[in-house]
Coordinates of C-alpha atoms and ligand atoms in Angstrom, one line a residue:
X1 CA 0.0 0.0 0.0
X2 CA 1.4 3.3 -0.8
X3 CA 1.5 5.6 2.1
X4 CA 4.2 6.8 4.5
X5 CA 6.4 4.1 6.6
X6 CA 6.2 6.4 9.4
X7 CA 2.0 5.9 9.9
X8 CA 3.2 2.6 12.5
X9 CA 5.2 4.9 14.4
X10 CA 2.0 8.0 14.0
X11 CA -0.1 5.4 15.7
X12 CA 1.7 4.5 18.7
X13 CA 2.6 7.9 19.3
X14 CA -0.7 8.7 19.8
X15 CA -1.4 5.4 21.8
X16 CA 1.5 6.7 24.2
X17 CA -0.7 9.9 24.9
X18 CA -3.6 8.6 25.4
X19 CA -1.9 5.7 27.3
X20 CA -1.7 7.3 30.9
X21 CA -5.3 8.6 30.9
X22 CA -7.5 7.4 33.5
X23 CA -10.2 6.3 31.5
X24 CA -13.8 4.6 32.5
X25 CA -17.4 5.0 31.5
X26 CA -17.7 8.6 32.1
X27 CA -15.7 11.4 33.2
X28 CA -12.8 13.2 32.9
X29 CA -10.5 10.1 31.5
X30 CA -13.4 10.0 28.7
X31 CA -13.5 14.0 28.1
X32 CA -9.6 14.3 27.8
X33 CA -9.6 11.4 25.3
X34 CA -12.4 12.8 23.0
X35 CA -10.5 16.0 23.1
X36 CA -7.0 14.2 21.9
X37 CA -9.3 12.5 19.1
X38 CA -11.2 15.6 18.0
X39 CA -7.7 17.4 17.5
X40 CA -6.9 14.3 15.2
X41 CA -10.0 14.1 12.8
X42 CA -13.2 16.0 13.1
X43 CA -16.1 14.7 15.6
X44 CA -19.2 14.9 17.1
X45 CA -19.7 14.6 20.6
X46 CA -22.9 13.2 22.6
X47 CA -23.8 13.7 25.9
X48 CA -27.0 11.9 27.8
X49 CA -27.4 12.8 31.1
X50 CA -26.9 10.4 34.7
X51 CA -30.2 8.5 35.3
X52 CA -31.0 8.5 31.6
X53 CA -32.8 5.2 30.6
X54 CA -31.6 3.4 27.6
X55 CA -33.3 0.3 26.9
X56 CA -33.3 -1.8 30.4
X57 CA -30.0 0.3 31.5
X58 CA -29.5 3.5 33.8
X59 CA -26.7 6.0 32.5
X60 CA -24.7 5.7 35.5
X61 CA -23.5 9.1 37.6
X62 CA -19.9 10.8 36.8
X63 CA -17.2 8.8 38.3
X64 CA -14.5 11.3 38.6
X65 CA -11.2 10.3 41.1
X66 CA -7.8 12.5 42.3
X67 CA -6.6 10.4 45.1
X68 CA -6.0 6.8 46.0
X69 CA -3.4 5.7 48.2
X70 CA -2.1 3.1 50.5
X71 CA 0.0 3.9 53.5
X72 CA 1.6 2.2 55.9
X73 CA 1.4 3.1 59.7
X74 CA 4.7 5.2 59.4
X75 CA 3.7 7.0 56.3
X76 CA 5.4 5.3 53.7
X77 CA 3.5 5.3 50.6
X78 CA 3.2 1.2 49.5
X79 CA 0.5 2.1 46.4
X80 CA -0.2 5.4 44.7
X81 CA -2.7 5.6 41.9
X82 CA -0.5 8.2 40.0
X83 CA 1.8 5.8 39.3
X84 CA -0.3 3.1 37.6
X85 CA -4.6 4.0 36.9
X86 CA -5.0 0.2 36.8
X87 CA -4.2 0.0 40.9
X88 CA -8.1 1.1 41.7
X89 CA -10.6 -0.4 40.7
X90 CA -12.8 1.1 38.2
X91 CA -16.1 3.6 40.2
X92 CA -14.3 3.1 43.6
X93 CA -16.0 5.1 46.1
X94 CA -14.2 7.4 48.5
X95 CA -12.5 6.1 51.6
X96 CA -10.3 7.6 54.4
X97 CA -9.8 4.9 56.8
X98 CA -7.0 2.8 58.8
X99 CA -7.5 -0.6 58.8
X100 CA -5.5 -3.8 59.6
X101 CA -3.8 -5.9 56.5
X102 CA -6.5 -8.6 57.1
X103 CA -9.3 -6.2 56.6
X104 CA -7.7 -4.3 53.6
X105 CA -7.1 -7.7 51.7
X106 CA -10.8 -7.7 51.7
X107 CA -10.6 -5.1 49.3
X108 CA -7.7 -6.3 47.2
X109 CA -8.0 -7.8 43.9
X110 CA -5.1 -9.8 42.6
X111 CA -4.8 -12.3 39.9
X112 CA -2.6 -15.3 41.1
X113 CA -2.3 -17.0 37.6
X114 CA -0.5 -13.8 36.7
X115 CA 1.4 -13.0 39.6
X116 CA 3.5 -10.4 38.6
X117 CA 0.9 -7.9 37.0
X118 CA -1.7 -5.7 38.0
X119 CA -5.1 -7.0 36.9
X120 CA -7.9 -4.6 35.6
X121 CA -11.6 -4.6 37.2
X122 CA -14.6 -2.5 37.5
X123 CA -17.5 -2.4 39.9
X124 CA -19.6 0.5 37.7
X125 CA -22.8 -0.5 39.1
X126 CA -22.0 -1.3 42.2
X127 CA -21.2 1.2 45.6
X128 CA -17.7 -0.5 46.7
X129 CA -14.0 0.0 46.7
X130 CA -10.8 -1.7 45.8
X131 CA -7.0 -2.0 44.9
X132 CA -5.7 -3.9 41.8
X133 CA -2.4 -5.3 42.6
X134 CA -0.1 -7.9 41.8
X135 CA -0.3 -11.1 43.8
X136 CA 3.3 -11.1 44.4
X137 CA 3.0 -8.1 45.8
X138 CA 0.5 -8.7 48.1
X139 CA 2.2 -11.3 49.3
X140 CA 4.6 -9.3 50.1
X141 CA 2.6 -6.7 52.5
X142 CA 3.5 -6.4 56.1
X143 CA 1.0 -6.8 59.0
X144 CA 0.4 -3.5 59.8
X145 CA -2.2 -0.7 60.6
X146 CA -2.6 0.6 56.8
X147 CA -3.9 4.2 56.4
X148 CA -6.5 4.0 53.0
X149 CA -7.4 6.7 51.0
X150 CA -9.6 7.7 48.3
X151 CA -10.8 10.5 47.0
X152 CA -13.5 10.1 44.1
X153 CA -16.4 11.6 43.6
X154 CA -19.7 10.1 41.7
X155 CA -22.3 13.2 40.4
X156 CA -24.9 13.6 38.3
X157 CA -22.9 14.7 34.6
X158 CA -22.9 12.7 31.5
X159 CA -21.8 9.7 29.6
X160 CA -20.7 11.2 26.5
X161 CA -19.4 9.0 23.5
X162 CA -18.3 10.4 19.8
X163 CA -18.8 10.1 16.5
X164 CA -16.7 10.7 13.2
X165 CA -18.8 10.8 9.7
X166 CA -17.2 10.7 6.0
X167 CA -20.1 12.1 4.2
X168 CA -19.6 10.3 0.4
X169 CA -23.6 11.1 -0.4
X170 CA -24.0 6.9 -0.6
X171 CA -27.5 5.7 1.3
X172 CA -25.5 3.4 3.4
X173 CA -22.8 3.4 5.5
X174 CA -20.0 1.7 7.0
X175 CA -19.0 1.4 11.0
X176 CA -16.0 1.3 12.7
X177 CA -16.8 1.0 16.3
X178 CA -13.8 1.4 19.0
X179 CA -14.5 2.1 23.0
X180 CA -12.9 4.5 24.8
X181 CA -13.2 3.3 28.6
X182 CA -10.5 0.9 29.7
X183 CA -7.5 3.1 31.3
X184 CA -4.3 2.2 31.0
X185 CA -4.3 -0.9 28.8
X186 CA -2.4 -0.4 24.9
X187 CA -4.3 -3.5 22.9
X188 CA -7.4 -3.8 24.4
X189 CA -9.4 -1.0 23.6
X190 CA -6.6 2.3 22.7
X191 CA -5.3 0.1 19.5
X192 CA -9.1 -0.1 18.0
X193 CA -8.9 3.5 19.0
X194 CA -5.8 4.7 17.0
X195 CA -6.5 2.5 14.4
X196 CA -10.3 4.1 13.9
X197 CA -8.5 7.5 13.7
X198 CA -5.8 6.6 11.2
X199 CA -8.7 4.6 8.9
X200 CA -10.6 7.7 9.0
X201 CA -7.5 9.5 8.0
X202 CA -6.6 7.0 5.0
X203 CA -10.4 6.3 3.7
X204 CA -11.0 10.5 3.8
X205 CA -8.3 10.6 0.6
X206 CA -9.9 7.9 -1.4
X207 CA -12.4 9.0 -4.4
X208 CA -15.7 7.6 -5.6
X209 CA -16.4 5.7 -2.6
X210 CA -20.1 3.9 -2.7
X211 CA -20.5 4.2 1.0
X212 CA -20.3 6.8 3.9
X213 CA -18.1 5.9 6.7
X214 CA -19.0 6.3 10.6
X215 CA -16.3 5.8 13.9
X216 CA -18.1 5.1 16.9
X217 CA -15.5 5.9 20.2
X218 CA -18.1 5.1 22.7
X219 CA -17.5 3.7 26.2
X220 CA -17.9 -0.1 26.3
X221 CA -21.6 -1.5 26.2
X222 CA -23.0 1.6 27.9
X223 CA -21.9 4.0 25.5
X224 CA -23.1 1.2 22.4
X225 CA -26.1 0.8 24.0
X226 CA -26.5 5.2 24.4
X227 CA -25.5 5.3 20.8
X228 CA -27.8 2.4 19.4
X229 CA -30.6 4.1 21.5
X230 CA -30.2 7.3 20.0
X231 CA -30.3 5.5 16.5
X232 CA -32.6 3.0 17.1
X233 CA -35.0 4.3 14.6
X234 CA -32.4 4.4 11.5
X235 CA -29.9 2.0 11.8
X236 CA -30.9 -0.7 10.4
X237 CA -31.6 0.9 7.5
X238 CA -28.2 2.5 7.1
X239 CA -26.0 0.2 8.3
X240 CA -24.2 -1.7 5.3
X241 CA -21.5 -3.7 7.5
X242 CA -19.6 -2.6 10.5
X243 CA -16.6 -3.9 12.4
X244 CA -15.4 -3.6 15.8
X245 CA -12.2 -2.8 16.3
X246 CA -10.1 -4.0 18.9
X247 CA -6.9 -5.9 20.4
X248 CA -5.3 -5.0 16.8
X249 CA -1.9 -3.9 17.9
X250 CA -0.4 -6.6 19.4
X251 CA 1.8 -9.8 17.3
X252 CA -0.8 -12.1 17.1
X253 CA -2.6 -13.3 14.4
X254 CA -5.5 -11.6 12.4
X255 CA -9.2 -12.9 14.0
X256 CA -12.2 -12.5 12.8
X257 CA -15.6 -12.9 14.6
X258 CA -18.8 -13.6 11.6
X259 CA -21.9 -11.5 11.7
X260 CA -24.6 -13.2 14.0
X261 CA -25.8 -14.5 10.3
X262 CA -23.1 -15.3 9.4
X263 CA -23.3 -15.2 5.6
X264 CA -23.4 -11.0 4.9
X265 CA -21.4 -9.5 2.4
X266 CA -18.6 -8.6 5.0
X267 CA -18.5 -11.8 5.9
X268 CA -17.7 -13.3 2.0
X269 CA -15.1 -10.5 1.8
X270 CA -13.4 -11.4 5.0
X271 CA -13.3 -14.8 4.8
X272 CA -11.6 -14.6 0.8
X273 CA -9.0 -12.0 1.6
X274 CA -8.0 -14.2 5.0
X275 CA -8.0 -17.1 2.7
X276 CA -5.1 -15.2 0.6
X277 CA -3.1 -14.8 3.4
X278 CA -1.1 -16.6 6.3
X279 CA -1.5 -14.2 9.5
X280 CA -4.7 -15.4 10.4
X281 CA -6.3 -17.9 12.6
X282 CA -9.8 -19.6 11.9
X283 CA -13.1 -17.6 11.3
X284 CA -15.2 -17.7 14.7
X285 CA -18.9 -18.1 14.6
X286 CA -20.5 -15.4 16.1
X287 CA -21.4 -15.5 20.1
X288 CA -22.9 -13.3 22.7
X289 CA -20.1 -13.4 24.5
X290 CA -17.2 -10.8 23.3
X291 CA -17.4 -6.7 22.8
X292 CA -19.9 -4.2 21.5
X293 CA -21.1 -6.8 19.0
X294 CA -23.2 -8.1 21.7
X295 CA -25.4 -5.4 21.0
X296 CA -25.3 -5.0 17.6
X297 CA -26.4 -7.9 16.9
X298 CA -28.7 -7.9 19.6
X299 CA -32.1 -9.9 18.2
X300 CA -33.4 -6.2 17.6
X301 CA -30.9 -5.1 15.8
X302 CA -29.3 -7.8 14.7
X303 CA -26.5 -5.6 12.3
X304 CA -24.0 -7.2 9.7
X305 CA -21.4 -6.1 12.3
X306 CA -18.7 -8.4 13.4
X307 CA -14.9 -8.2 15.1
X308 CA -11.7 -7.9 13.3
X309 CA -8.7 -8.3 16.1
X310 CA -5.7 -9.6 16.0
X311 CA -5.3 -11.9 19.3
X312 CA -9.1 -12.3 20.3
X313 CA -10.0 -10.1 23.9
X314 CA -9.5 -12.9 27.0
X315 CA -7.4 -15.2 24.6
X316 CA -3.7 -13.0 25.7
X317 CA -2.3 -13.7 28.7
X318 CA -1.8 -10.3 29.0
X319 CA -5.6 -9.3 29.0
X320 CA -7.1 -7.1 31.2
X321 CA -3.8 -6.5 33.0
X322 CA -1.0 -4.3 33.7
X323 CA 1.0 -6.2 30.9
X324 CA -0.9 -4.9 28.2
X325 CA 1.2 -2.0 27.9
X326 CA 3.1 -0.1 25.3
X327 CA 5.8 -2.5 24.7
X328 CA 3.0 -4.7 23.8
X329 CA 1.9 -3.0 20.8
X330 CA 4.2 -2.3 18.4
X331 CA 4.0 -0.3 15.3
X332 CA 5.0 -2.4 12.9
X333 CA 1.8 -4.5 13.7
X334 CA -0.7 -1.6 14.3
X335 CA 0.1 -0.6 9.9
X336 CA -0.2 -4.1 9.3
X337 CA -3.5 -4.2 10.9
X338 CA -4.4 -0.6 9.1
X339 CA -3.4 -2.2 5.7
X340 CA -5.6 -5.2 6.3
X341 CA -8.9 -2.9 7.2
X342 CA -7.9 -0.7 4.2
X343 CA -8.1 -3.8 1.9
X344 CA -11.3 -4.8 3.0
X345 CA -12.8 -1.4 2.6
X346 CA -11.6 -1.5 -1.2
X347 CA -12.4 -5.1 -1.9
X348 CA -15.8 -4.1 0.1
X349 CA -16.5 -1.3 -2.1
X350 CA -15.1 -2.4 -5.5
X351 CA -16.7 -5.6 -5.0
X352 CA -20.3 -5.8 -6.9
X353 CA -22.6 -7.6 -9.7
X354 CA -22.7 -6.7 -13.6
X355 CA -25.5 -8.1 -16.1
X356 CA -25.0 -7.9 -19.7
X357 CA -28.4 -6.5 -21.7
X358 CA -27.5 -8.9 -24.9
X359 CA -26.3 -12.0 -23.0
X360 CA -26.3 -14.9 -25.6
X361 CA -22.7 -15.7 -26.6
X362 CA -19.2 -13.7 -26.3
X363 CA -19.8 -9.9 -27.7
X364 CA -17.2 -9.6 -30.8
X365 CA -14.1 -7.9 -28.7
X366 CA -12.1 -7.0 -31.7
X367 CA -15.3 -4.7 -32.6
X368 CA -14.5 -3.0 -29.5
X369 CA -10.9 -2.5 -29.5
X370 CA -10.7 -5.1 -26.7
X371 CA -9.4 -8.2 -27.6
X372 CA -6.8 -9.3 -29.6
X373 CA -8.5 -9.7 -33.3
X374 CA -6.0 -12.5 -34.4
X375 CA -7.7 -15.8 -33.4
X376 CA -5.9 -19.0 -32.6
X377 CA -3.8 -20.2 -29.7
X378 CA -4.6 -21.3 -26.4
X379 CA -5.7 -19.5 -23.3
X380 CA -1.7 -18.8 -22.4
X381 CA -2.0 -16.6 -25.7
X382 CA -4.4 -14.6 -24.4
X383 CA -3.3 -12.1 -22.5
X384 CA -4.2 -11.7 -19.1
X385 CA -6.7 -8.9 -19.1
X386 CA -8.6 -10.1 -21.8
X387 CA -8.8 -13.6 -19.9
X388 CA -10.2 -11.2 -16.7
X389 CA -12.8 -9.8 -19.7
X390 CA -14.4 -13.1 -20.3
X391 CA -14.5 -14.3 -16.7
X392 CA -16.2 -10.6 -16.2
X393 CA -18.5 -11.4 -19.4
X394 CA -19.3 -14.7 -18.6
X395 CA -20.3 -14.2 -15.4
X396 CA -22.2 -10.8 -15.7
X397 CA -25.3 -12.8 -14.6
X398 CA -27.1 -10.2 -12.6
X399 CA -26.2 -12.8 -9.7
X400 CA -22.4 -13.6 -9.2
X401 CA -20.5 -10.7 -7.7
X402 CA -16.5 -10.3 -8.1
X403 CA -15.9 -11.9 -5.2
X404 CA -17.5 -14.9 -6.8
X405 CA -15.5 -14.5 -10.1
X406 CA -12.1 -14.0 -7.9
X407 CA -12.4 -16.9 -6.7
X408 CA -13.2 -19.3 -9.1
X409 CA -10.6 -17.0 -11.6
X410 CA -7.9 -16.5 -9.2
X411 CA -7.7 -12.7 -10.4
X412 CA -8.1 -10.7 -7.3
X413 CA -11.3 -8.5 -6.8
X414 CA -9.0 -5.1 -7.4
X415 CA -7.9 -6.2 -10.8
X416 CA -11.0 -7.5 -12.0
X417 CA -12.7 -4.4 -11.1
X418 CA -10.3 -2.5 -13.3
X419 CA -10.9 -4.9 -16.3
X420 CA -14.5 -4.3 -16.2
X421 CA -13.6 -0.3 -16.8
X422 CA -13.9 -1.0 -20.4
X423 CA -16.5 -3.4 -20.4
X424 CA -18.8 -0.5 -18.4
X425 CA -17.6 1.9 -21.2
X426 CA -18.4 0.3 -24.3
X427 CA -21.9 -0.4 -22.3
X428 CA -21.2 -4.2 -22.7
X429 CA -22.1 -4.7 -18.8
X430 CA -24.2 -2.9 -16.8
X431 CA -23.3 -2.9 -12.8
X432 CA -26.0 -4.1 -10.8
X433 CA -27.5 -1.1 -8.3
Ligands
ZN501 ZN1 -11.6 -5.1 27.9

């Protein structure tokens, strides 16, 4: 693909500043992140106020924190919030309290499988507090009298989420959804994030597109679920395909998670271009279980939208921890992963169906300047765009799109699409609307 080297290295740069933000739901962490976005590409923002009902859920009030510390009983500070987001849990309410190690294990969360890293969890819904820390560490904690405190507030305010629109005039549109909660965690979440912004960046300079594109950064679930509500009337109607993306900077390889049907359009062009290469796993079958496709494809909504990601969410050891940091993503795999969502929004939109008004027998090519008007010889004497011609003209059946003819050809959907230029011209095939 032919844009800069340096886009890897654009990406992870802005990964690294959004990195130390102490993201959730709502709040600041959210606000400051929309506002690093919005300096990036244009967006819109939308707020809906605490209490707000969408569908069966309650828009929870504004978590907001400045303080969390542990102390021991000489004043020696053992855990500081300021030096790693991920040590309170997500919503914590506010403490100021001394309290024996017994009693402050009872809010400690570790993660003895992975002993050495700090492990990520939320209690949104639920009044309580607590530390994320390594097991090891933990282990490591002296009896003492600790001295706990945390200063958080949760007020009425808003759960705001974003959106990002290329206008191309088309009646449909494409969505890239990314969430914008987890703190500080590189793959999981921020890499959908930086990718969205760079796609929006790279699809903004391409001509003649068929479709209008949409980025979703919305918090996790909630923020879907705000942002579906607010649609709920229209997007079923204008959604053509959408993907989430997530968990796309990191080594592993390329997964993709079907539609809940399983047979849309996206899911065809997926499945041929992953058949082409060999960075990807398997093709999962859709499942409730997973990201903000839960609710897209929700029984009401039930949206051609599945999950591109490189190692699948909860499938990395390093999920949902500490360890998902930004050694973890690496630039050369964040453009890699760009490429491969570039490819499928070209194969996407050059991909479609031609009929042919007069379709008894091969039109006479040499009347149209576009075959070779000396007969004779096999196929390897015909040259290779007029073979791509007669798979085109052969198969202009008002039912077998180019991804159909790619495969059974072996000419990739790009240069097929570029062969029927002439065929469209000389009004021998007619695309399909
Ligand atoms: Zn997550």
């Amino acid at each position: 693909m032919k844009y800069s080297q340096n886009i890897g290295k654009l990406m992870h740069k802005l990964l690294s500043e959004l990195f130390p933000i102490n993201r959730s739901i709502t709040g600041k962490g959210v606000r400051d992140t929309l506002s690093i976005i919005s300096r990036e590409i244009p967006i819109k923002t939308t707020k809906i106020k605490s209490k707000s009902k969408v569908f069966d859920w309650t828009i929870p009030d504004e978590w907001n924190v400045t303080e969390a510390k542990i102390c021991t009983s000489s004043g020696e500070v053992v855990v500081d919030f300021l030096d790693n987001n991920l040590y309170l849990m997500s919503y914590s309410t506010s403490v100021d309290s001394s309290m024996s190690l017994s009693d402050l294990k009872k809010h400690i969360i570790t993660d003895k499988s992975r002993p050495n890293w700090v492990p990520y969890s939320t209690s949104y819904y639920e009044d309580n507090w607590a530390f994320c820390l390594p097991y090891n560490f933990v282990k490591k904690l002296n009896d003492d009298n600790y001295q706990v405190k945390i200063e958080a507030t949760k007020k009425s305010g808003h759960l705001e989420y974003a959106e990002a629109f290329i206008n191309n005039n088309a009646k449909k549109e494409i969505l890239i959804s990314s969430y914008i909660c987890h703190p500080s965690m590189a793959n999981d979440s921020l890499s959908g994030v930086v990718l969205s912004v760079q796609l929006f960046k790279e699809i903004s300079k391409l001509k003649n597109l068929n479709y209008n594109y949409r980025f979703l950064f919305a918090p996790e679930t909630i923020g879907t679920i705000s942002f579906l509500y607010n649609n709920k009337k229209t997007i079923k109607k204008s959604i053509e395909f959408g993907l989430v993306a997530t968990c796309i900077g990191d080594k592993g390889k390329f997964t993709y998670k079907k539609t809940r049907n399983g047979i849309c359009n996206i899911d065809r062009v997926i499945n041929h271009i992953f058949n082409g290469r060999n960075d990807c796993n398997p093709i999962l079958d859709f499942s409730p279980l997973g990201s903000d496709e839960r609710q897209y494809c929700s029984p009401g909504f039930d949206l051609p939208v599945g999950v591109l990601t490189r190692s699948i969410f909860g499938k990395f050891k390093e999920y949902h921890t500490s360890a998902d940091n930004l050694e973890f993503v690496k630039d050369e795999y964040l453009k890699v992963s760009l490429d491969l969502y570039l490819e499928i929004v070209k194969i996407y939109e050059a991909n479609c169906i031609f009929y042919r008004k007069e379709p008894h027998c091969e039109p006479q090519m040499g009347k149209y300047d576009l075959y070779r008007t000396i007969g004779g010889g096999g196929e390897d004497n015909i040259n290779e765009l007029s073979q791509q011609r007669m798979w085109i003209l052969n198969y202009a059946d008002n039912e077998t799109d180019l991804l159909e003819i790619s495969q059974k050809s072996g000419f990739d959907v790009l240069t097929l699409k570029h062969a029927s230029e002439a065929l469209v011209e000389n009004k021998l095939i007619f695309k399909k609307i």
